[in-house]
Tab-separated table of C-alpha atoms and ligand atoms in Angstrom:
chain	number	residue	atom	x	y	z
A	1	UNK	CA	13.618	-12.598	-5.827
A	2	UNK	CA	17.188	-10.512	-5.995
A	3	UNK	CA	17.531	-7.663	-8.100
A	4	UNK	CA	18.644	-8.239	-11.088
A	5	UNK	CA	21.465	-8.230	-13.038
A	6	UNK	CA	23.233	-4.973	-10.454
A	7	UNK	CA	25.545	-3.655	-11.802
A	8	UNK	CA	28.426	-1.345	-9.940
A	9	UNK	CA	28.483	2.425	-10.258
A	10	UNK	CA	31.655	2.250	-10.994
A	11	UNK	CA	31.208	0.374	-14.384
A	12	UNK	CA	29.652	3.844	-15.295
A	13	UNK	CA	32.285	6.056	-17.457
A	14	UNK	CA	32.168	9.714	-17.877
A	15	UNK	CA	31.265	10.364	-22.091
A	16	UNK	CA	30.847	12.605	-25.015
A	17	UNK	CA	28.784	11.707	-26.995
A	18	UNK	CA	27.151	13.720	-29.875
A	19	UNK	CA	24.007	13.625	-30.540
A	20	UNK	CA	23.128	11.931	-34.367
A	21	UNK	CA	19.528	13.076	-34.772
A	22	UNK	CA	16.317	14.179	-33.029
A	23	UNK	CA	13.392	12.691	-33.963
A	24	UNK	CA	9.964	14.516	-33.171
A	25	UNK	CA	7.076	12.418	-32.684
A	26	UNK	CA	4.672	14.521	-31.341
A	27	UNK	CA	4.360	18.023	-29.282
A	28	UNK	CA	6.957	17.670	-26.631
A	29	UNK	CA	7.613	13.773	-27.782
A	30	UNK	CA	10.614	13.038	-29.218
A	31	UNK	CA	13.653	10.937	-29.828
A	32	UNK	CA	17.276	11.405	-29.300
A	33	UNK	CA	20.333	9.455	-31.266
A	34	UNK	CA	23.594	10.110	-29.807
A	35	UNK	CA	27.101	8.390	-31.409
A	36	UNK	CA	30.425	8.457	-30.347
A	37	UNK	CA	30.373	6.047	-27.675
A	38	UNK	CA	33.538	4.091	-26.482
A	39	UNK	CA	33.596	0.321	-27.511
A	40	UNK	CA	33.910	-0.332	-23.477
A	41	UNK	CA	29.917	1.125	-23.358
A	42	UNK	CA	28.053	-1.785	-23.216
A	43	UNK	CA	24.403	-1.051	-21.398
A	44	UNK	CA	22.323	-3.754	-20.213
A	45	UNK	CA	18.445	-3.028	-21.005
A	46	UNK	CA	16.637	-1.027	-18.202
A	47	UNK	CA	19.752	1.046	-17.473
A	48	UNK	CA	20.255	4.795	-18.534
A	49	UNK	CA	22.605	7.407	-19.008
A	50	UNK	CA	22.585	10.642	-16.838
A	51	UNK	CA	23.113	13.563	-19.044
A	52	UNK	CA	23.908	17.098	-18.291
A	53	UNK	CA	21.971	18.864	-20.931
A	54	UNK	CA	24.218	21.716	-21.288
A	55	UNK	CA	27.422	23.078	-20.672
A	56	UNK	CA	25.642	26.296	-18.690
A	57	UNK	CA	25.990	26.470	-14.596
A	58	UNK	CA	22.186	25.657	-14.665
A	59	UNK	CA	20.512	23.291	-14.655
A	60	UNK	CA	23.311	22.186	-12.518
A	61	UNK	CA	21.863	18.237	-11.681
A	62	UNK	CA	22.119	15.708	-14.619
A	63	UNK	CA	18.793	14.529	-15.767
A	64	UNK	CA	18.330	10.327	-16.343
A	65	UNK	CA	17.164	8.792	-19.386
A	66	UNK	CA	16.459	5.370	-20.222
A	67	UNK	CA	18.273	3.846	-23.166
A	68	UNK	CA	15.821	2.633	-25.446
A	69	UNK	CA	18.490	0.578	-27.768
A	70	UNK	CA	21.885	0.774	-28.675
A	71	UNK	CA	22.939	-0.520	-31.518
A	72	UNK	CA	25.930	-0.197	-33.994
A	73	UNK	CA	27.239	2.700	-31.427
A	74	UNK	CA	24.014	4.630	-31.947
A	75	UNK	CA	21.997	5.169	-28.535
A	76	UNK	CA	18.381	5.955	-29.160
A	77	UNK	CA	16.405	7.997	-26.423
A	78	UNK	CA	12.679	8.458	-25.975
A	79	UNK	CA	11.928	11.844	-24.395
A	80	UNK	CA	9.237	13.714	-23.173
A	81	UNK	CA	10.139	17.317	-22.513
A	82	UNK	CA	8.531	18.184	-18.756
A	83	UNK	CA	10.483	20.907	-18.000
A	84	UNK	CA	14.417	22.629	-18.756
A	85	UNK	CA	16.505	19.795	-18.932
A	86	UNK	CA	14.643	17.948	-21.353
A	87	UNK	CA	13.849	20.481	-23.148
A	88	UNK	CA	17.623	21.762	-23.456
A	89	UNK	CA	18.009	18.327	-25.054
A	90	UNK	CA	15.141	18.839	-27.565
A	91	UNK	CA	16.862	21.764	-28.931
A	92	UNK	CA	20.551	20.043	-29.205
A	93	UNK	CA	21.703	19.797	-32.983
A	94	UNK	CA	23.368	17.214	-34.857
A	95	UNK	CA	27.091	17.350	-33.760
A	96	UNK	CA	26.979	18.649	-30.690
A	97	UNK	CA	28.446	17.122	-27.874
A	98	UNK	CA	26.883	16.205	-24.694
A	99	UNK	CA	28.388	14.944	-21.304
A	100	UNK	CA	26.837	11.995	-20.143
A	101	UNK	CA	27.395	9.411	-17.648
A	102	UNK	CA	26.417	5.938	-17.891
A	103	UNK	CA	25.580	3.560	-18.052
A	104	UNK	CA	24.058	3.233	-14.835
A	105	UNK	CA	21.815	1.507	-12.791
A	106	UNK	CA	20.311	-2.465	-12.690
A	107	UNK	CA	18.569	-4.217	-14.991
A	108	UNK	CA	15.691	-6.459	-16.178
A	109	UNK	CA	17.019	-10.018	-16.367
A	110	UNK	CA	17.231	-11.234	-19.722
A	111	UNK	CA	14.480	-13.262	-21.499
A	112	UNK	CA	15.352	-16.189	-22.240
A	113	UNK	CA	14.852	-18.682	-25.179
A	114	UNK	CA	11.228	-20.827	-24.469
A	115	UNK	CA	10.381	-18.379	-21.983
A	116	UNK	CA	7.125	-15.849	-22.025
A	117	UNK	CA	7.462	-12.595	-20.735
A	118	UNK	CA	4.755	-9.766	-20.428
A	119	UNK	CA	5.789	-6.427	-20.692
A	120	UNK	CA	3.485	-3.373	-19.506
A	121	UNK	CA	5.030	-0.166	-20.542
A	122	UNK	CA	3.208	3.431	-20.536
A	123	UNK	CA	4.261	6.525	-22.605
A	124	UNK	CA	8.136	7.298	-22.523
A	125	UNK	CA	8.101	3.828	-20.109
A	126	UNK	CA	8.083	1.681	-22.813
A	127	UNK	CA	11.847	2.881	-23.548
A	128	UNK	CA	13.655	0.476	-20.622
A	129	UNK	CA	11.444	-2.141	-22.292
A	130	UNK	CA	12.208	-1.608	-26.052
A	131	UNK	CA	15.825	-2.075	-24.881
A	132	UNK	CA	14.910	-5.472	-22.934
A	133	UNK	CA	12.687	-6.936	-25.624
A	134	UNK	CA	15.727	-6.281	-28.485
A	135	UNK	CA	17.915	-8.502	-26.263
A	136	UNK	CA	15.524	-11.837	-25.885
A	137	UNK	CA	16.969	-14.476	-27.033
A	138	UNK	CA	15.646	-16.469	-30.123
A	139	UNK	CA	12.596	-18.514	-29.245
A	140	UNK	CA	11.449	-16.763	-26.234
A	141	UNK	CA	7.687	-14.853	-26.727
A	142	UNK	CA	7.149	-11.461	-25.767
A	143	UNK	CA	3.862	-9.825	-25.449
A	144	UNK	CA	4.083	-5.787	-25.502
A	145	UNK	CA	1.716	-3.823	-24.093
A	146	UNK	CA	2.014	-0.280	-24.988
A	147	UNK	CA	-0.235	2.052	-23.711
A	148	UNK	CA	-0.077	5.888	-24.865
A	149	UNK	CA	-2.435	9.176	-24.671
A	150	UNK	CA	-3.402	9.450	-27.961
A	151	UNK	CA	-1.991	7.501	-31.669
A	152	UNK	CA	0.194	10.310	-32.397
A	153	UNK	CA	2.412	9.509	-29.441
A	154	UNK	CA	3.389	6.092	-30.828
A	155	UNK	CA	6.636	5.599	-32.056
A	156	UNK	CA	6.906	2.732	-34.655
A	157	UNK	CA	8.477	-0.539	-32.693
A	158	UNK	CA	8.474	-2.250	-36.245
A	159	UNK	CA	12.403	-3.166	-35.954
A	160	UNK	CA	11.019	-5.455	-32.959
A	161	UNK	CA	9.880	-7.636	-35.838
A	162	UNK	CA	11.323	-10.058	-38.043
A	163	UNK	CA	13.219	-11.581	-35.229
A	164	UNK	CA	14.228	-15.126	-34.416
A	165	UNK	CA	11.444	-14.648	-31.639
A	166	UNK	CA	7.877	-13.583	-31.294
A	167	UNK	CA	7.528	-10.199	-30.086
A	168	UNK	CA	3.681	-9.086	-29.930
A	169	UNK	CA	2.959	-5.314	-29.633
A	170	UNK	CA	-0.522	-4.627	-28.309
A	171	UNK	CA	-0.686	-0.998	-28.453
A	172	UNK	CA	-3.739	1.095	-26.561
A	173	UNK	CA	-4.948	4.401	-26.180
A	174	UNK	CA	-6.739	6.497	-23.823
A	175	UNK	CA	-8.607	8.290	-26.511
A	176	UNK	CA	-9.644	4.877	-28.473
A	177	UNK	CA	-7.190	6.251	-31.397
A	178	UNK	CA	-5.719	3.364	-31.523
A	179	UNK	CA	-5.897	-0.289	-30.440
A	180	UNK	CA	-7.230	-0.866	-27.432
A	181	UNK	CA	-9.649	2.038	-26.165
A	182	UNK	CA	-8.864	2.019	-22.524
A	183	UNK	CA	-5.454	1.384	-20.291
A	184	UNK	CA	-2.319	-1.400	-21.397
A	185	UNK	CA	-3.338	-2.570	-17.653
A	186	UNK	CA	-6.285	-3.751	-19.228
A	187	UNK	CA	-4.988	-5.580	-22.278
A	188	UNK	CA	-2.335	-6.739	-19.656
A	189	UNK	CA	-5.120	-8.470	-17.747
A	190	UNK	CA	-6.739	-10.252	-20.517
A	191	UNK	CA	-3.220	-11.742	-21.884
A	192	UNK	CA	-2.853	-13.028	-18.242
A	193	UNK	CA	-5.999	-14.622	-18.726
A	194	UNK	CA	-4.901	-16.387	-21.681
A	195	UNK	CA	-1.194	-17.690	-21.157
A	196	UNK	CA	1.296	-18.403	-17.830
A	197	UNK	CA	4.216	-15.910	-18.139
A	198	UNK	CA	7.682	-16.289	-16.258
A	199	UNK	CA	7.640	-12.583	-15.856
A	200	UNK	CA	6.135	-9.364	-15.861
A	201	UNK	CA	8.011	-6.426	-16.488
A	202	UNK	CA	7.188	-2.897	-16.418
A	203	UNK	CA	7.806	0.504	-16.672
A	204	UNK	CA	6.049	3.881	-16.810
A	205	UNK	CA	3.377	5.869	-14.431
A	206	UNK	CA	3.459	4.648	-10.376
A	207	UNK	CA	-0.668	3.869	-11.040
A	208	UNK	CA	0.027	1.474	-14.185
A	209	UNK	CA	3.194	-0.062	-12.256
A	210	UNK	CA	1.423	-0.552	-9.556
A	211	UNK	CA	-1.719	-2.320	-11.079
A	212	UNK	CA	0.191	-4.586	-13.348
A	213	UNK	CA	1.763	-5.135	-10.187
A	214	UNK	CA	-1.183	-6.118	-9.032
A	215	UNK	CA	-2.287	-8.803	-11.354
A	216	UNK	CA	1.028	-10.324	-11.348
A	217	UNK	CA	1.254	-11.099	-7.748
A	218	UNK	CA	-2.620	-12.226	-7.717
A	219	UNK	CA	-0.897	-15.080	-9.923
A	220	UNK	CA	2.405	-14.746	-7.988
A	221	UNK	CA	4.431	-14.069	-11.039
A	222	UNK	CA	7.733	-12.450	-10.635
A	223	UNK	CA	7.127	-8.492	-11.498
A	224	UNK	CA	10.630	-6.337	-12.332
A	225	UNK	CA	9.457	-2.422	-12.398
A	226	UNK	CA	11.666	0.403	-13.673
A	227	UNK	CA	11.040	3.074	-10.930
A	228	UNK	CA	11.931	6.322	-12.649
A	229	UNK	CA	11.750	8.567	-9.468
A	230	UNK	CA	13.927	11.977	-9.413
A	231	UNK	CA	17.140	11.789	-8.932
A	232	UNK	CA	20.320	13.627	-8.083
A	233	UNK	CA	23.638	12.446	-8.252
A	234	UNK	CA	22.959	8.901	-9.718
A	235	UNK	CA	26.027	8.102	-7.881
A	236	UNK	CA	24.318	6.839	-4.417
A	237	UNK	CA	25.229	9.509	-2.824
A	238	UNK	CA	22.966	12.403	-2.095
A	239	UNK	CA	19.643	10.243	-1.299
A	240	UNK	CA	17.971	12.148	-3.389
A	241	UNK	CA	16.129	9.077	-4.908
A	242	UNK	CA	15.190	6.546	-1.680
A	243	UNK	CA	11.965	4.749	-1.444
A	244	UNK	CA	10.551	2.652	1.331
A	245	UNK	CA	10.705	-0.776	1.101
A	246	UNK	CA	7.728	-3.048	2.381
A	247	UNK	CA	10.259	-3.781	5.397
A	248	UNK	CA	10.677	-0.462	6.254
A	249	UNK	CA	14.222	-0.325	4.776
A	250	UNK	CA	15.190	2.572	2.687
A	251	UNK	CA	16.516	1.544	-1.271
A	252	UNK	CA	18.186	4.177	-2.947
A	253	UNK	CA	16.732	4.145	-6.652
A	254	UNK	CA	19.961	5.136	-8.602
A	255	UNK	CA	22.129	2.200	-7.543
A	256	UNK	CA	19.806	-0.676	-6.248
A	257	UNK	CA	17.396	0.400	-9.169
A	258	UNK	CA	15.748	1.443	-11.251
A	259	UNK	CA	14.801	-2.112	-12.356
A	260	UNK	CA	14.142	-3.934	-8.555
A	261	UNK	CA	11.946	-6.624	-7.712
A	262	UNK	CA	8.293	-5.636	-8.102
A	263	UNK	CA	7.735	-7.457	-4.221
A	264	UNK	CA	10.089	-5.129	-2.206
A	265	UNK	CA	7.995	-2.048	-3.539
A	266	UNK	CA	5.660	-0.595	-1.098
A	267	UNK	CA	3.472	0.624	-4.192
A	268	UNK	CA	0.363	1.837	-1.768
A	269	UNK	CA	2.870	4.614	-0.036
A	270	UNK	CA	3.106	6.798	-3.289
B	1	FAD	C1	16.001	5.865	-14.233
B	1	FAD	C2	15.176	6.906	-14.945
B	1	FAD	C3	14.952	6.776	-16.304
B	1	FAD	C4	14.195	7.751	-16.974
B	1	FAD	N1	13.996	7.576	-18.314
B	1	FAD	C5	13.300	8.503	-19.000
B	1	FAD	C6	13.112	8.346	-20.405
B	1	FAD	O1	13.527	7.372	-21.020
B	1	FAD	N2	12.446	9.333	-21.061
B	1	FAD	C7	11.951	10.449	-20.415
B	1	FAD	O2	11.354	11.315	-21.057
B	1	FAD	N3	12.098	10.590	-19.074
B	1	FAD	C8	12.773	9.652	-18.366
B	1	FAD	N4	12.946	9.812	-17.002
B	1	FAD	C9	12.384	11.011	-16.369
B	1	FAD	C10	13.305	12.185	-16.631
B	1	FAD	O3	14.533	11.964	-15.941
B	1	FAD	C11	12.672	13.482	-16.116
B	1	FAD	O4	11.498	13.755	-16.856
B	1	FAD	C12	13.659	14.631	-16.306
B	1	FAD	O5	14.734	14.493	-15.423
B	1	FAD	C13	12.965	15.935	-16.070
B	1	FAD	O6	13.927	16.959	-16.221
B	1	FAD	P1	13.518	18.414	-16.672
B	1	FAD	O7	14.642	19.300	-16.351
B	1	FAD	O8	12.997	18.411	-18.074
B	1	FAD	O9	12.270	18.711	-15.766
B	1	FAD	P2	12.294	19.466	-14.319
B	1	FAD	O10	12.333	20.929	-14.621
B	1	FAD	O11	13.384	18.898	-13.496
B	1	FAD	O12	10.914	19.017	-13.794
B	1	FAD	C14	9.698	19.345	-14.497
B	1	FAD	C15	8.531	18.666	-13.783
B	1	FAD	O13	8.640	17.246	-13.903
B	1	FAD	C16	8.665	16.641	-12.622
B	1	FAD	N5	9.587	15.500	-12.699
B	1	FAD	C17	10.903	15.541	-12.984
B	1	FAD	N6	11.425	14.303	-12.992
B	1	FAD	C18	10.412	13.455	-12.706
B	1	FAD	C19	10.305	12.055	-12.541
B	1	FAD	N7	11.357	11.231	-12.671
B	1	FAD	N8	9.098	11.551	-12.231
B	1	FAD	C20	8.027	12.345	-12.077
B	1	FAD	N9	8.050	13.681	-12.222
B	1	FAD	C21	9.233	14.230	-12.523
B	1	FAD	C22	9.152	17.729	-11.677
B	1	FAD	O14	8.720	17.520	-10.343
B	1	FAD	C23	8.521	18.948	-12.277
B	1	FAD	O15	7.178	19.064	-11.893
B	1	FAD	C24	13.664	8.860	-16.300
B	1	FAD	C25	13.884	8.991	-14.920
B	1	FAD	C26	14.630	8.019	-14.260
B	1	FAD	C27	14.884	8.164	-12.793
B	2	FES	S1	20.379	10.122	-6.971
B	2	FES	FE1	21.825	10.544	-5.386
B	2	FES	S2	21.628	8.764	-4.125
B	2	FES	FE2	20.374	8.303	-5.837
C-alpha cells in the first residue's frame, strides 16, 4: 500500500496567522484557534502546520502540530504543553500573530461513502483523526476510539455528530472515569471482533500505534499511522526525523509522513 495522498513541500506557504482563542481543557491541555489564513490554505486531514512559537532567537526550531479541523478559516489545535514551545503557545493572546508554515506533510486517504473505517487515537493523537473523520463522505461509518488519562482530558467531539454519516465515538480511560476502564486498544479489539473495516487509522503513543497495528495486520487490514516523531526543519532537509523502514531503508517523517503505511513501519525498533 503507497502512502497516501503525499503531498509536495512545496505546496507549504509561509503564514501569519493570529491566533482566535485558547481553549483550556485541562492542566497543560488545551486548544488553539488561529484565523487569518490565505484562501490558497487548504490542509488535507493528518497534515500540520510547523509553528515558531515566538518571535525570540530561542526556541530557534519550529515545533509541529496537527490540525485538528479547519473550518470557515478557523484552524483548531489540540495541544499538550511538554516543554517551551508549547508552552510559549499556551500563553499567546487573542490577536497575536504567529509564523507558521504549513501545511505540511501526507495524509490519511479519505473515507469514503459505504466504507467502514476504525480509528484508534490516544490523547492529543486523536487531533490528525478529528480532522480525517470531519472529511468522510456521507454514508461512510466511522468508529472512534478515543482513549485519554483521565475524563477531564476529553474534549467534546459533539460537532462530529449530526452528519450525513455515522461517526461513533467510543471514548476510554485509564482511570475508569469514563467509558471504557482500560486502553482504546482494547475497545479497538472488540469492534474488530464485531465488523470488517477497510481501514484502520491511527494516531497517538508508539505502544497504542503499534498494538492497533497489531490487530489490524492479524486481519490484514490496511493500517495508516500518524508518526509524530521530533522534528527539525519539516522541510526534508536536516534528517532530523528518519525512521527505519522494515527494509532497512531510511523514511524521513516530515515529507514521506507523518501519515505512511502502517506495513513499512518497523514498530518493534522503538
Ligand atoms: C507531525 C506531528 C504532529 C504533532 N501534532 C501534535 C498535536 O497535534 N498536539 C500536540 O500537543 N503535539 C503534537 N506533536 C508533538 C509536538 O510537536 C511536540 O510535543 C512539541 O514539538 C514539543 O515542543 P516543546 O518545545 O513544547 O517541547 P521540548 O522542550 O522540545 O521537549 C519537551 C519534551 O518532550 C519531548 N518531545 C518533544 N517532541 C516530541 C515528540 N514529537 N514525541 C515525543 N516526545 C517529544 C522531548 O524529548 C522533551 O523530553 C506533533 C508532532 C509531530 C511530528
Ligand atoms: S525534520 Fe528535517 S528532514 Fe524531517
Amino acid at each position: 500500500m503507497a502512502v497516501h495522498q503525499r503531498t509536495r513541500q512545496s505546496e507549504a506557504q509561509l503564514l501569519q496567522p493570529k491566533v482566535r482563542k485558547v481553549v483550556d481543557l485541562a492542566r497543560r491541555l488545551y486548544l488553539l484557534e488561529l484565523e487569518g489564513f490565505p484562501e490558497t490554505f487548504r490542509p488535507k486531514p493528518g497534515q500540520f502546520l510547523h509553528l515558531r512559537p515566538t518571535k525570540e532567537d530561542y526556541p530557534l526550531l519550529r515545533r509541529p502540530i496537527s490540525l485538528q479541523s479547519y473550518r470557515d478559516g478557523v484552524a483548531t489545535l489540540l495541544i499538550r504543553e511538554v516543554g517551551i514551545g508549547t508552552e510559549l503557545l499556551h500563553r499567546a493572546r487573542p490577536g497575536d500573530c504567529l509564523d507558521a508554515l504549513g501545511p505540511l506533510g501526507t495524509a490519511y486517504s479519505p473515507v469514503r461513502s459505504g466504507e467502514s473505517v476504525l480509528m484508534v487515537g490516544g490523547g492529543v493523537g486523536v487531533a490528525p483523526l478529528v480532522a480525517a473523520a470531519l472529511e468522510a463522505e456521507p454514508g461512510a461509518l466511522v468508529d472512534f476510539c478515543y482513549g485519554v488519562a483521565t475524563a477531564g482530558e476529553i474534549q467534546s467531539l459533539d460537532f462530529l455528530s449530526g452528519r450525513e454519516n455515522e461517526i461513533r465515538i467510543h471514548v476510554s480511560t485509564d482511570d475508569g472515569s469514563s467509558g471504557h476502564h482500560g486502553f482504546c486498544t482494547e475497545v479497538a479489539e472488540r469492534l474488530l471482533e464485531e465488523r470488517r473495516y477497510a481501514k484502520i487509522f491511527t494516531c497517538g503513543p508508539w505502544v497504542m500505534m503499534r498494538k492497533a497495528f497489531r490487530l489490524g495486520s492479524e486481519r490484514k487490514v490496511p493500517v495508516e499511522a500518524s508518526l509524530e516523531v521530533q522534528m527539525g526543519c519539516g522541510l526534508g532537509a536536516c534528517l532530523g526525523c528518519v525512521y527505519e523502514t522494515p527494509d532497512g531503508d531510511f523514511i524521513r517523517s516530515c515529507i514521506d509522513g507523518p501519515v505512511v503505511d502502517g506495513y513499512g513501519v518497523s514498530w518493534e525498533n522503538h
